[in-house]
Amino acid sequence: MSVRVNSLAESISSFFESEDAWASLLPIGVLSIVTLCVTSTFLRARKELAVRFTFQVPPQLRSGWGRKNEPAEQSSHEDIIRNGRIYPQCPADGRPLGPPIDPATDSAVDSAISSATRAQLRWAQTSFPERRRVLRTLLRYILDHQDEIVAACCLDSGKTKIDACFGEILVTVEKLQWTIKHGEKALRPTRRPTNLLMCYKANTVAYEPLGVVAACVSWNYPFHNFISPIISGLFAGNAIIVKPSEQTCWSTFYFTDIVRGALQACGHSPDLVQNIICLPDVADHLTSHAGLSHITFIGSREVAHKVCSSAAKALSPVTVELGGKDPAIVLDDPKTVRNVDDVISILMRGVFQSAGQNCIGIERVIALPAVHDKILHSVRQKVRNLRLGSVLLDNHTPDMGSMISSRSFDKLEGLIANAVEQGATLHCGGRRYRHPKYPQGTYFQPTMLSGVTKDMQIAQTELFAPVFLLMKALDVNDAIAIANSTEYALGASVFGHDSQDVSKCVQGIKAGMVAVNDFGAYYACSMPFGGVKGSGYGRFGGEEGLRAVSNVKSVCQDVWWAKTLSIQTRIPPKLQYPVSRSGWEVCKGVIGTGYALQWSEWVWSVYGLVRNLMRRDGVEDQSTANGSVE
């Protein structure tokens, strides 16, 4: 037996002493490492796989439902609130969408926040992989059920399927994918620099859950505006209360079921997401609630004042995204003039997307002289040819749907008439439209005005309507001045290929976001979203959006080598109570040591600090010192 062992040992020894031994083992080692890495990655990925789930969707979203439900007689979408109840209906054709909805009461708000608070305590302890799994599950459902989601948006807001694809589905799946890929990095603790005096400290910033956050969102994008704050809130470890607009609250029951279904499919409490449909008096109770840690508001300036005033009662921070009067500057360099048709197609989408009811919609087209007339002649005919209708009932595909209500029609017609009186030219539209097939629908004619100047009221007022305003600028500086001439500063677009002029516009325009040779591209890229001036403050979207709904905690602690050497903060004897007579000189030495601008000053400060620390002096007699307490 001993001979065999010795023989085996000699064989192994001789193998490793041979020149080919390591060469033959290297591929095996590399293959083993790769196999371990792939296996580990696969096992981690399995923990985050999306879970498919189903539930019964509203019958209104089934094929053929719409044609069996005729519009109600005498219906009016601006009168959907009657006798304290909400009567949901489709603004494109007046069809009732279901039974009346009873708005939430103060006690219902309290109950929802209490339920969310309890659920959040456990959710805050979940890992990022667990949260990613919920988002992947949500993404999977949206990709599989685009038809139903788009149908719900079209029924509730009157928009077309194409508009819903861009404004509801595309931006939502982009935000989900971005958060899945980059959310953890945005919320991972970050290192911060230290200084000479604190060289033994390690500084980090942690991003922790806030608790229960809220979002009060507008009606123009019923799905995306509802889901977007939920994505950020949940991934940051919060529970969330969402208050949708009563104008489009019908679809949010379905959207809430989608999110709660994803949570339950992954083993988490559905109480993390609460849908509060309420009227203004109860909304004040919600926004002033002490149980909320943050509020996101999307809407008008008038309502924003009320929300911020209400939130101030509980000192809740608010991110405010208000309206815009977004400009699109079209430069006249040779390449832009040659490719003006491409620019026009983007301008048309930017103006008429969702019937102009878009906070980052293009409200002013500012064209330089060489390109102005080309835009005028081409756009004029395109606007005249736009087709209006109800996308779920028409046999053809309409280009534009309805507006949410006719409440703004008097104001719009007045602004257009006033602009014409002041010298603008109305090429088409300008009035409300009674659709021959859908007389209960709330349509406004696609409109084009040229010759608009910045001093006209129509150039200063957010229209939120399908109106193409064409303005002429003398040069680049004049275009920038026109762009900055309103109280709004949300988004902007610049079309051009002269890099110097484009850069000048980008830097000169006062706005929270600028897209070059595009419209709203920053939102499709998950950039921080928000404006300045009268368009609000704060940001949602991107890293800034996730961190806005997080507790930003600064942590300062001793570094490892300081602990090893027992180095830590100690108050020098001269500065301990009662302080020494030379305490002030010690303080000056500390300041000079840490912040002197020149080496000579630093050396002198260090010398003075050491000298005063070593000086022997006493303290004032406490019985005779001024201000002593007996």
XYZ file of C-alpha atoms in Angstrom:
630
model
C 0.000 0.000 0.000
C 2.838 2.339 0.913
C 4.503 1.614 -2.416
C 1.330 2.527 -4.318
C 0.939 5.806 -2.439
C 4.545 6.726 -3.072
C 4.149 5.845 -6.731
C 1.026 8.022 -7.039
C 2.761 10.914 -5.316
C 5.749 10.606 -7.646
C 3.425 10.573 -10.686
C 1.624 13.717 -9.539
C 4.909 15.422 -8.753
C 6.401 14.558 -12.116
C 3.217 15.756 -13.876
C 3.402 19.208 -12.342
C 7.148 19.383 -12.977
C 6.616 18.814 -16.693
C 6.441 21.856 -18.987
C 3.067 20.885 -20.483
C 1.271 20.404 -17.164
C 0.194 23.980 -16.553
C -0.592 24.521 -20.218
C -3.027 21.595 -20.165
C -4.651 22.740 -16.907
C -5.137 26.357 -18.013
C -8.098 25.700 -20.378
C -9.734 23.524 -17.719
C -9.354 26.274 -15.129
C -10.694 28.959 -17.433
C -13.635 26.757 -18.419
C -14.404 26.073 -14.762
C -14.386 29.772 -13.889
C -16.593 30.635 -16.862
C -18.989 27.833 -15.929
C -19.232 29.101 -12.357
C -19.864 32.669 -13.528
C -22.523 31.628 -16.030
C -24.215 29.374 -13.480
C -24.183 32.114 -10.855
C -25.600 34.655 -13.306
C -28.284 32.201 -14.402
C -29.331 31.452 -10.829
C -29.491 35.157 -9.970
C -31.492 35.880 -13.116
C -34.004 33.149 -12.282
C -34.791 34.925 -9.028
C -35.786 38.011 -11.033
C -37.781 36.325 -13.787
C -41.145 37.892 -14.573
C -44.222 36.067 -13.324
C -47.152 35.819 -15.698
C -50.524 36.510 -14.133
C -54.041 37.104 -15.358
C -57.251 38.601 -14.077
C -60.563 39.543 -15.600
C -60.319 42.792 -17.541
C -63.257 45.211 -17.708
C -65.891 44.156 -20.264
C -65.565 47.558 -21.949
C -62.139 46.483 -23.220
C -63.404 43.441 -25.069
C -63.645 43.544 -28.825
C -66.975 44.802 -30.092
C -68.167 46.271 -26.794
C -68.172 49.848 -28.048
C -70.483 49.265 -30.986
C -73.184 47.875 -28.709
C -73.247 50.907 -26.428
C -74.705 54.019 -27.928
C -73.844 57.447 -26.528
C -76.194 58.693 -23.865
C -78.563 61.453 -24.862
C -77.803 64.926 -23.547
C -74.423 63.771 -22.213
C -71.698 66.323 -21.629
C -68.236 65.309 -20.560
C -67.627 68.451 -18.531
C -70.644 67.488 -16.425
C -69.368 64.058 -15.421
C -69.603 65.110 -11.754
C -73.225 65.326 -10.692
C -74.719 65.224 -7.214
C -71.387 64.305 -5.675
C -70.846 61.282 -7.940
C -68.648 60.739 -10.988
C -70.293 59.491 -14.192
C -67.471 58.242 -16.447
C -67.942 58.512 -20.191
C -65.887 58.560 -23.370
C -65.185 62.138 -24.536
C -64.824 60.994 -28.156
C -68.434 59.899 -28.502
C -70.261 60.317 -25.195
C -70.659 56.618 -24.383
C -71.087 55.917 -20.652
C -68.246 53.716 -19.434
C -69.924 52.199 -16.441
C -71.938 52.897 -13.310
C -71.332 56.095 -11.341
C -68.308 56.194 -9.053
C -68.609 57.289 -5.436
C -65.612 59.471 -4.528
C -63.507 58.635 -1.482
C -64.157 60.285 1.867
C -61.689 61.572 4.456
C -61.969 58.313 6.373
C -61.263 56.320 3.203
C -58.088 58.359 2.708
C -57.020 57.681 6.296
C -57.681 53.969 5.870
C -55.730 53.794 2.607
C -52.708 55.539 4.110
C -52.812 53.264 7.165
C -52.909 50.147 4.978
C -50.069 51.450 2.826
C -48.003 52.294 5.907
C -48.291 48.769 7.283
C -47.405 47.200 3.937
C -44.432 49.523 3.438
C -42.695 48.419 6.634
C -42.100 45.002 5.110
C -41.556 46.246 1.565
C -38.765 48.549 2.758
C -36.775 45.453 3.747
C -36.916 43.889 0.273
C -33.813 43.660 -1.890
C -33.341 45.314 -5.256
C -33.627 41.932 -7.042
C -37.044 41.440 -5.418
C -38.181 44.877 -6.547
C -36.821 44.290 -10.045
C -38.848 41.107 -10.257
C -42.031 43.073 -9.598
C -41.121 45.583 -12.309
C -40.273 42.801 -14.761
C -43.621 41.184 -14.008
C -45.353 44.499 -14.629
C -43.401 44.989 -17.862
C -44.339 41.498 -19.018
C -48.028 42.184 -18.466
C -47.925 45.504 -20.326
C -46.159 43.975 -23.323
C -48.697 41.144 -23.437
C -51.774 43.363 -22.985
C -51.052 46.500 -24.982
C -54.383 46.278 -26.805
C -56.432 46.327 -23.604
C -54.385 49.106 -21.988
C -54.548 51.280 -25.097
C -58.289 50.675 -25.411
C -58.780 51.822 -21.813
C -56.807 55.011 -22.494
C -58.744 55.730 -25.691
C -62.096 55.219 -23.997
C -61.257 57.370 -21.004
C -59.440 60.246 -22.750
C -60.676 60.151 -26.358
C -57.209 59.845 -27.905
C -56.178 57.644 -30.819
C -54.336 54.346 -30.540
C -51.197 55.821 -32.108
C -51.201 58.637 -29.563
C -51.700 56.088 -26.785
C -48.832 53.980 -28.104
C -46.383 56.882 -27.953
C -47.668 58.631 -24.854
C -48.822 55.705 -22.730
C -47.053 52.454 -23.662
C -43.681 53.535 -25.058
C -42.708 55.881 -22.240
C -43.975 53.474 -19.577
C -42.045 50.430 -20.786
C -38.990 52.658 -21.229
C -39.209 53.799 -17.617
C -39.667 50.221 -16.446
C -36.687 48.999 -18.441
C -34.492 51.902 -17.328
C -35.370 51.343 -13.679
C -34.717 47.609 -13.971
C -31.301 48.228 -15.555
C -30.129 51.344 -13.743
C -32.325 51.871 -10.689
C -30.089 50.035 -8.234
C -27.052 52.027 -9.325
C -28.980 55.272 -8.781
C -29.942 54.255 -5.235
C -26.709 52.543 -4.247
C -24.760 54.412 -1.512
C -22.214 56.783 -3.030
C -18.833 57.865 -1.662
C -18.185 61.550 -1.092
C -14.803 63.277 -0.675
C -13.408 64.343 2.677
C -10.907 67.046 3.687
C -7.633 67.397 5.572
C -9.168 67.947 8.988
C -11.505 64.978 8.483
C -9.063 62.754 6.599
C -9.839 59.883 8.959
C -13.527 59.915 7.996
C -15.320 57.969 5.260
C -18.301 59.850 3.842
C -21.202 58.149 2.090
C -24.682 59.155 0.993
C -27.380 56.509 1.348
C -30.767 56.569 -0.378
C -33.402 55.013 1.841
C -37.186 54.613 1.552
C -39.238 57.598 2.670
C -42.328 55.650 3.704
C -45.640 56.456 2.025
C -45.509 58.883 -0.895
C -48.333 60.279 -3.008
C -48.932 61.419 -6.571
C -51.734 63.660 -7.817
C -51.725 63.238 -11.580
C -53.439 64.806 -14.578
C -55.836 63.289 -17.093
C -53.971 63.740 -20.385
C -52.056 60.447 -20.099
C -54.249 58.297 -17.836
C -52.052 55.178 -17.889
C -48.553 56.622 -17.898
C -49.240 59.420 -15.426
C -50.759 56.843 -13.078
C -48.078 54.153 -13.431
C -44.956 56.324 -13.673
C -44.843 57.516 -10.027
C -45.709 53.982 -8.907
C -42.605 52.615 -10.648
C -40.303 55.096 -8.914
C -42.073 54.905 -5.582
C -42.031 51.116 -5.355
C -38.452 50.703 -6.526
C -37.284 53.225 -3.932
C -38.927 51.052 -1.261
C -42.025 53.151 -0.666
C -45.744 52.557 -0.681
C -47.719 55.008 -2.794
C -51.112 56.692 -2.886
C -52.189 57.845 -6.356
C -54.968 60.353 -6.893
C -55.965 60.393 -10.571
C -58.033 63.105 -12.190
C -61.762 62.512 -11.927
C -61.868 63.094 -15.709
C -60.122 59.774 -16.366
C -60.599 57.854 -13.136
C -62.575 55.000 -14.723
C -59.510 53.391 -16.314
C -57.450 53.603 -13.127
C -59.402 50.735 -11.559
C -57.975 48.506 -14.285
C -54.510 50.031 -13.975
C -54.532 49.520 -10.205
C -55.427 45.863 -10.701
C -52.450 45.493 -13.046
C -49.945 46.795 -10.498
C -51.501 44.940 -7.595
C -51.574 41.777 -9.685
C -47.831 42.093 -10.291
C -47.187 42.606 -6.578
C -49.295 39.624 -5.551
C -47.796 37.398 -8.246
C -44.389 38.082 -6.689
C -45.596 37.463 -3.140
C -46.000 41.047 -1.922
C -48.874 42.990 -0.433
C -51.238 44.727 -2.870
C -51.791 47.392 -0.204
C -48.540 49.015 -1.312
C -50.503 50.787 -4.048
C -53.678 52.710 -3.215
C -55.934 54.417 -5.753
C -57.814 57.358 -4.234
C -60.532 58.846 -6.439
C -61.823 61.937 -4.709
C -63.150 65.442 -5.225
C -61.252 68.641 -4.303
C -62.486 68.903 -0.703
C -61.175 65.438 0.138
C -58.055 65.997 -1.977
C -57.073 68.709 0.497
C -57.312 66.168 3.307
C -55.044 63.852 1.316
C -52.359 66.392 0.436
C -52.204 67.762 3.992
C -52.004 64.300 5.577
C -49.150 63.837 8.041
C -48.745 60.240 6.897
C -47.284 61.285 3.539
C -43.550 61.815 3.109
C -43.569 63.286 -0.404
C -46.064 64.431 -3.041
C -45.680 64.535 -6.810
C -48.118 66.868 -8.522
C -48.816 67.025 -12.269
C -51.359 69.602 -13.326
C -52.150 73.289 -13.583
C -50.556 76.181 -11.741
C -53.878 77.129 -10.159
C -54.280 73.722 -8.537
C -50.556 73.539 -7.716
C -50.905 76.560 -5.428
C -53.626 74.746 -3.500
C -51.684 71.483 -3.310
C -48.488 73.161 -2.111
C -50.394 75.217 0.439
C -52.094 72.085 1.712
C -48.856 70.075 1.798
C -47.201 72.846 3.794
C -49.490 72.028 6.722
C -47.632 68.736 7.147
C -44.339 70.105 5.748
C -44.466 67.497 2.983
C -42.052 68.186 0.098
C -43.669 68.487 -3.327
C -42.333 67.919 -6.837
C -44.376 70.133 -9.153
C -44.715 69.623 -12.914
C -46.947 72.281 -14.414
C -47.809 73.452 -17.882
C -45.633 74.645 -20.704
C -45.590 76.841 -23.771
C -42.831 74.864 -25.407
C -41.053 76.501 -28.347
C -39.561 74.733 -31.341
C -36.901 76.838 -33.060
C -36.266 75.922 -36.704
C -32.948 77.286 -37.960
C -32.312 78.022 -41.623
C -28.913 76.529 -42.361
C -28.723 74.821 -45.799
C -29.108 71.259 -44.512
C -32.151 72.124 -42.399
C -33.775 73.882 -45.355
C -33.163 70.838 -47.573
C -34.582 68.463 -44.960
C -37.467 70.662 -43.890
C -40.032 67.944 -44.684
C -38.495 65.744 -41.985
C -38.693 68.635 -39.546
C -42.330 69.276 -40.450
C -43.337 65.676 -39.746
C -41.882 65.996 -36.242
C -43.546 69.375 -35.722
C -46.926 67.925 -36.699
C -46.537 65.117 -34.178
C -45.359 67.559 -31.518
C -48.344 69.869 -32.004
C -51.203 67.430 -32.609
C -50.186 64.478 -30.404
C -53.176 63.739 -28.139
C -55.051 66.674 -29.722
C -52.411 69.031 -28.352
C -53.145 68.026 -24.753
C -49.526 67.410 -23.931
C -47.497 69.267 -21.315
C -44.394 69.055 -23.525
C -46.317 69.545 -26.749
C -44.975 72.098 -29.212
C -47.047 75.243 -28.646
C -44.929 77.695 -30.671
C -43.001 77.050 -33.890
C -40.380 79.784 -34.275
C -38.946 79.718 -37.796
C -36.093 81.712 -39.273
C -36.754 83.549 -42.578
C -35.339 81.048 -45.096
C -37.460 78.198 -43.756
C -40.598 80.015 -42.588
C -42.552 80.006 -45.853
C -41.703 76.375 -46.595
C -43.183 75.371 -43.250
C -46.244 77.553 -43.801
C -47.139 76.139 -47.218
C -46.572 72.510 -46.254
C -48.165 72.508 -42.806
C -51.241 74.437 -43.903
C -52.373 71.621 -46.184
C -51.447 68.877 -43.735
C -53.533 70.449 -40.978
C -56.530 70.796 -43.292
C -56.353 67.089 -44.111
C -56.334 65.805 -40.519
C -59.221 63.403 -39.806
C -61.095 63.401 -36.500
C -62.982 60.533 -34.933
C -63.432 57.842 -32.303
C -60.675 55.318 -32.839
C -62.626 52.407 -31.342
C -65.744 52.968 -33.451
C -64.570 54.308 -36.809
C -63.849 51.913 -39.635
C -61.029 54.194 -40.745
C -58.127 55.305 -38.569
C -58.558 58.911 -37.411
C -55.499 61.141 -37.175
C -56.697 62.920 -34.075
C -59.144 62.146 -31.313
C -61.242 64.376 -29.129
C -60.309 66.754 -26.370
C -61.082 65.782 -22.802
C -64.037 68.198 -22.611
C -65.452 71.327 -24.210
C -64.748 73.399 -21.119
C -61.877 75.295 -22.781
C -63.570 75.896 -26.146
C -64.899 79.398 -25.430
C -61.460 80.504 -24.268
C -59.728 78.947 -27.286
C -62.075 80.531 -29.794
C -61.643 83.884 -28.063
C -57.843 83.704 -28.131
C -57.831 82.763 -31.816
C -60.247 85.548 -32.734
C -58.204 88.039 -30.740
C -54.993 86.971 -32.512
C -56.636 87.467 -35.910
C -57.779 90.932 -34.863
C -54.170 91.743 -33.943
C -52.832 90.690 -37.343
C -52.387 86.908 -37.267
C -53.652 84.842 -40.201
C -56.022 81.938 -39.562
C -55.418 79.338 -42.266
C -57.767 76.627 -41.022
C -59.768 75.548 -38.000
C -60.249 77.894 -35.104
C -63.581 76.557 -33.854
C -65.157 73.651 -32.018
C -66.284 70.797 -34.225
C -69.573 68.943 -34.047
C -68.756 65.505 -35.376
C -71.542 64.187 -37.632
C -71.197 60.654 -36.256
C -70.455 61.575 -32.630
C -72.378 64.735 -31.754
C -71.720 64.115 -28.044
C -67.966 64.073 -28.677
C -65.815 67.035 -27.641
C -63.779 67.893 -30.738
C -61.889 71.020 -31.728
C -60.848 71.677 -35.308
C -57.128 71.281 -36.058
C -55.998 74.883 -36.342
C -53.123 76.791 -37.929
C -52.204 80.421 -37.335
C -49.271 82.313 -38.847
C -48.052 85.837 -38.276
C -48.262 85.332 -34.521
C -46.094 87.681 -32.458
C -44.874 87.303 -28.903
C -47.002 90.176 -27.601
C -50.250 88.411 -28.556
C -52.105 86.724 -25.724
C -52.300 83.475 -27.676
C -48.481 83.367 -27.702
C -48.359 83.727 -23.925
C -51.159 81.349 -22.896
C -50.834 77.582 -22.669
C -53.490 76.336 -25.099
C -53.358 72.577 -24.499
C -55.159 72.236 -27.818
C -54.577 71.233 -31.474
C -53.303 74.641 -32.571
C -50.206 75.165 -34.731
C -48.788 78.640 -34.003
C -46.173 79.769 -36.543
C -43.942 82.686 -35.573
C -41.150 84.292 -37.613
C -37.784 85.227 -36.080
C -35.317 87.618 -37.682
C -32.235 85.679 -36.577
C -30.992 83.249 -33.935
C -30.906 85.855 -31.165
C -34.449 86.923 -31.972
C -35.604 83.288 -31.945
C -34.125 82.777 -28.479
C -35.757 85.981 -27.233
C -39.147 84.822 -28.535
C -38.655 81.382 -26.968
C -37.945 82.970 -23.570
C -40.775 85.508 -23.741
C -43.351 83.508 -21.736
C -43.693 82.676 -18.059
C -43.294 78.977 -18.873
C -40.049 77.042 -19.194
C -40.720 73.315 -19.386
C -39.321 71.846 -22.613
C -38.056 73.058 -25.978
C -36.859 71.812 -29.356
C -34.164 73.106 -31.687
C -33.944 71.990 -35.315
C -30.738 72.762 -37.150
C -27.334 71.513 -38.249
C -25.113 74.537 -37.691
C -23.440 73.404 -34.477
C -22.649 76.936 -33.344
C -26.233 78.150 -33.753
C -27.678 74.979 -32.221
C -25.389 75.287 -29.207
C -26.323 78.947 -28.852
C -30.016 78.038 -28.778
C -29.575 75.156 -26.341
C -27.656 77.357 -23.927
C -29.830 80.426 -24.414
C -33.276 78.866 -24.018
C -34.639 78.926 -20.480
C -36.129 75.464 -20.025
C -35.787 72.321 -17.990
C -35.299 70.149 -21.085
C -34.198 70.643 -24.694
C -34.369 68.181 -27.601
C -32.179 68.790 -30.654
C -33.676 67.790 -34.010
C -36.439 66.006 -32.154
C -39.482 66.482 -29.959
C -39.679 65.205 -26.373
C -36.797 62.768 -26.899
C -35.500 63.386 -23.379
C -38.578 61.665 -21.965
C -38.110 58.598 -24.141
C -34.542 58.369 -22.791
C -35.501 58.491 -19.089
C -33.828 61.832 -18.501
C -34.831 63.925 -15.472
C -38.154 65.568 -16.292
C -39.281 68.978 -15.103
C -39.134 72.697 -15.718
C -38.288 76.079 -14.250
C -40.041 79.441 -13.939
C -43.806 78.948 -14.157
C -43.494 75.311 -15.198
C -42.710 73.994 -11.736
C -39.739 72.699 -9.791
C -38.142 69.402 -8.914
C -37.634 66.452 -11.229
C -39.071 63.016 -11.806
C -37.548 60.478 -14.154
C -33.970 59.224 -14.234
C -31.702 59.115 -11.208
C -33.033 62.420 -9.941
C -36.577 61.081 -9.960
C -35.704 58.008 -7.896
C -33.702 60.028 -5.412
C -36.521 62.571 -5.091
C -38.677 59.899 -3.430
C -35.845 58.694 -1.201
C -34.455 59.839 2.115
C -31.005 61.172 1.252
C -29.002 60.217 4.337
C -25.456 61.491 4.912
C -23.260 59.064 6.864
C -19.844 60.072 8.223
C -17.783 57.412 10.030
C -14.175 56.496 10.821
C -12.192 54.764 8.076
C -10.704 51.333 8.697
C -7.142 52.512 9.212
C -8.286 55.104 11.742
C -10.027 52.384 13.729
C -6.892 50.242 13.568
C -4.736 53.098 14.868
C -7.390 54.154 17.419
C -7.696 57.540 15.732
C -10.988 59.247 16.396
C -12.421 62.654 17.159
C -11.334 64.003 20.539
C -11.899 67.509 21.840
C -8.507 69.102 22.710
C -8.176 69.956 26.419
C -7.919 73.665 25.573
C -11.430 73.524 24.052
C -13.085 71.378 26.685
C -15.409 73.055 29.153
C -14.378 75.180 30.916
C -12.375 76.508 27.965
C -8.798 77.728 28.216
C -7.687 81.331 27.677
C -5.788 80.194 24.564
C -8.804 78.315 23.190
C -9.465 80.984 20.570
C -5.887 80.784 19.288
C -6.255 77.010 19.042
C -9.411 77.490 16.942
C -7.607 79.834 14.559
C -4.811 77.314 14.218
C -7.299 74.580 13.313
C -8.894 76.780 10.627
C -5.529 77.731 9.146
C -4.321 74.125 9.162
C -7.370 72.972 7.276
C -7.962 75.829 4.862
C -4.857 78.003 4.393
C -4.403 79.065 0.758
C -0.597 79.134 0.712
C 2.059 76.785 2.054
C 3.647 79.501 4.160
C 0.289 80.248 5.790
C -0.279 76.553 6.392
C 3.119 76.055 8.049
C 2.589 79.071 10.281
C -0.909 77.832 11.220
C 0.378 74.376 12.144
C 3.149 75.941 14.217
C 0.680 78.200 16.017
C -1.717 75.315 16.620
C 0.981 73.100 18.158
C 2.368 75.971 20.234
C -1.016 76.879 21.696
C -1.930 73.268 22.366
C 1.286 72.864 24.376
C 1.006 76.186 26.202
C 0.249 75.962 29.889
C -2.408 78.401 30.916
C -5.378 78.304 33.174
C -9.031 79.059 32.859
C -10.974 81.987 34.157
C -12.286 81.751 37.675
C -15.887 80.669 37.231
C -16.962 82.685 40.247
C -15.693 85.938 38.724
C -16.305 85.332 35.004
C -18.933 87.529 33.413
C -22.225 85.752 32.975
C -21.434 83.033 35.547
C -24.315 81.227 37.152
C -24.215 80.787 40.880
